[in-house]
Amino acid sequence: MRTIALLLCTLLITGCYPQAGTTEADVEAITAVFAEFDAAVAAGDANRILALYADDVVSMPPTEVPRVGVATMRAQMQEFI
């Protein structure tokens, strides 16, 4: 689980590397989301984790059918936690 969180953070940080037009406030906001995600995972709080996702999130677990939307991810998240 920690590996997944680390990979997610690494990918998000790489994709959000400061570029032209990125402000310090943008970087701070992104960092705050990472911190909230880590705290929610550490607390084992599925609702808190799901609150960080968009309503139309798409989860594509290997060897499984893609899941669309927060409601369909809830069961997956409960298993994950």
PDB file of C-alpha atoms in Angstrom:
ATOM      1  CA  MET A   1       0.000   0.000   0.000  1.00  0.00           C
ATOM      2  CA  ARG A   2       2.837   2.351   0.794  1.00  0.00           C
ATOM      3  CA  THR A   3       4.411   1.535  -2.556  1.00  0.00           C
ATOM      4  CA  ILE A   4       1.195   2.492  -4.352  1.00  0.00           C
ATOM      5  CA  ALA A   5       0.981   5.796  -2.472  1.00  0.00           C
ATOM      6  CA  LEU A   6       4.642   6.540  -3.214  1.00  0.00           C
ATOM      7  CA  LEU A   7       4.192   5.728  -6.897  1.00  0.00           C
ATOM      8  CA  LEU A   8       1.070   7.913  -7.091  1.00  0.00           C
ATOM      9  CA  CYS A   9       2.866  10.813  -5.447  1.00  0.00           C
ATOM     10  CA  THR A  10       5.908  10.423  -7.688  1.00  0.00           C
ATOM     11  CA  LEU A  11       3.776  10.426 -10.826  1.00  0.00           C
ATOM     12  CA  LEU A  12       1.751  13.413  -9.671  1.00  0.00           C
ATOM     13  CA  ILE A  13       4.821  15.381  -8.637  1.00  0.00           C
ATOM     14  CA  THR A  14       6.525  14.629 -11.944  1.00  0.00           C
ATOM     15  CA  GLY A  15       3.436  15.702 -13.869  1.00  0.00           C
ATOM     16  CA  CYS A  16       3.066  18.826 -11.751  1.00  0.00           C
ATOM     17  CA  TYR A  17       6.685  19.953 -11.914  1.00  0.00           C
ATOM     18  CA  PRO A  18       6.676  23.737 -11.941  1.00  0.00           C
ATOM     19  CA  GLN A  19       6.353  25.053 -15.465  1.00  0.00           C
ATOM     20  CA  ALA A  20       5.724  28.454 -16.973  1.00  0.00           C
ATOM     21  CA  GLY A  21       2.668  29.928 -15.288  1.00  0.00           C
ATOM     22  CA  THR A  22       2.879  27.694 -12.211  1.00  0.00           C
ATOM     23  CA  THR A  23       2.842  29.738  -9.038  1.00  0.00           C
ATOM     24  CA  GLU A  24       4.109  28.937  -5.565  1.00  0.00           C
ATOM     25  CA  ALA A  25       0.459  28.839  -4.468  1.00  0.00           C
ATOM     26  CA  ASP A  26      -0.182  26.096  -7.046  1.00  0.00           C
ATOM     27  CA  VAL A  27       2.720  24.039  -5.703  1.00  0.00           C
ATOM     28  CA  GLU A  28       1.541  24.539  -2.110  1.00  0.00           C
ATOM     29  CA  ALA A  29      -2.007  23.461  -3.017  1.00  0.00           C
ATOM     30  CA  ILE A  30      -0.748  20.304  -4.717  1.00  0.00           C
ATOM     31  CA  THR A  31       1.529  19.526  -1.780  1.00  0.00           C
ATOM     32  CA  ALA A  32      -1.432  19.925   0.583  1.00  0.00           C
ATOM     33  CA  VAL A  33      -3.439  17.377  -1.415  1.00  0.00           C
ATOM     34  CA  PHE A  34      -0.540  14.913  -1.226  1.00  0.00           C
ATOM     35  CA  ALA A  35      -0.340  15.403   2.535  1.00  0.00           C
ATOM     36  CA  GLU A  36      -4.099  14.873   2.910  1.00  0.00           C
ATOM     37  CA  PHE A  37      -3.941  11.694   0.800  1.00  0.00           C
ATOM     38  CA  ASP A  38      -1.086  10.299   2.887  1.00  0.00           C
ATOM     39  CA  ALA A  39      -2.888  11.142   6.141  1.00  0.00           C
ATOM     40  CA  ALA A  40      -6.142   9.577   4.914  1.00  0.00           C
ATOM     41  CA  VAL A  41      -4.340   6.368   3.881  1.00  0.00           C
ATOM     42  CA  ALA A  42      -2.486   6.231   7.206  1.00  0.00           C
ATOM     43  CA  ALA A  43      -5.801   6.656   9.039  1.00  0.00           C
ATOM     44  CA  GLY A  44      -7.434   3.958   6.909  1.00  0.00           C
ATOM     45  CA  ASP A  45     -10.295   6.351   6.114  1.00  0.00           C
ATOM     46  CA  ALA A  46     -11.820   5.338   2.763  1.00  0.00           C
ATOM     47  CA  ASN A  47     -14.313   8.221   2.741  1.00  0.00           C
ATOM     48  CA  ARG A  48     -11.533  10.740   3.277  1.00  0.00           C
ATOM     49  CA  ILE A  49      -9.500   9.204   0.442  1.00  0.00           C
ATOM     50  CA  LEU A  50     -12.482   9.140  -1.917  1.00  0.00           C
ATOM     51  CA  ALA A  51     -13.205  12.800  -1.180  1.00  0.00           C
ATOM     52  CA  LEU A  52      -9.956  13.630  -3.000  1.00  0.00           C
ATOM     53  CA  TYR A  53     -11.166  12.077  -6.269  1.00  0.00           C
ATOM     54  CA  ALA A  54     -13.312  13.703  -8.954  1.00  0.00           C
ATOM     55  CA  ASP A  55     -16.876  12.405  -9.254  1.00  0.00           C
ATOM     56  CA  ASP A  56     -16.059  10.914 -12.670  1.00  0.00           C
ATOM     57  CA  VAL A  57     -12.836   9.173 -11.612  1.00  0.00           C
ATOM     58  CA  VAL A  58     -11.848   6.086 -13.613  1.00  0.00           C
ATOM     59  CA  SER A  59     -10.058   3.240 -11.848  1.00  0.00           C
ATOM     60  CA  MET A  60      -8.470   0.596 -14.044  1.00  0.00           C
ATOM     61  CA  PRO A  61      -7.157  -2.219 -11.819  1.00  0.00           C
ATOM     62  CA  PRO A  62      -5.133  -4.867 -13.643  1.00  0.00           C
ATOM     63  CA  THR A  63      -7.145  -7.854 -14.872  1.00  0.00           C
ATOM     64  CA  GLU A  64     -10.423  -6.195 -13.823  1.00  0.00           C
ATOM     65  CA  VAL A  65     -13.137  -4.184 -15.506  1.00  0.00           C
ATOM     66  CA  PRO A  66     -12.618  -0.409 -15.245  1.00  0.00           C
ATOM     67  CA  ARG A  67     -14.682   1.306 -12.581  1.00  0.00           C
ATOM     68  CA  VAL A  68     -16.147   4.724 -13.293  1.00  0.00           C
ATOM     69  CA  GLY A  69     -17.238   7.118 -10.579  1.00  0.00           C
ATOM     70  CA  VAL A  70     -16.622   7.463  -6.865  1.00  0.00           C
ATOM     71  CA  ALA A  71     -19.590   5.255  -5.955  1.00  0.00           C
ATOM     72  CA  THR A  72     -18.173   2.276  -7.863  1.00  0.00           C
ATOM     73  CA  MET A  73     -14.738   2.821  -6.336  1.00  0.00           C
ATOM     74  CA  ARG A  74     -16.105   2.713  -2.779  1.00  0.00           C
ATOM     75  CA  ALA A  75     -16.142  -1.113  -2.630  1.00  0.00           C
ATOM     76  CA  GLN A  76     -12.658  -1.298  -4.139  1.00  0.00           C
ATOM     77  CA  MET A  77     -11.395   1.273  -1.634  1.00  0.00           C
ATOM     78  CA  GLN A  78     -12.895  -0.657   1.297  1.00  0.00           C
ATOM     79  CA  GLU A  79     -10.962  -3.742   0.144  1.00  0.00           C
ATOM     80  CA  PHE A  80      -7.809  -1.645  -0.303  1.00  0.00           C
ATOM     81  CA  ILE A  81      -8.041  -0.236   3.205  1.00  0.00           C
TER      82      ILE A  81
END
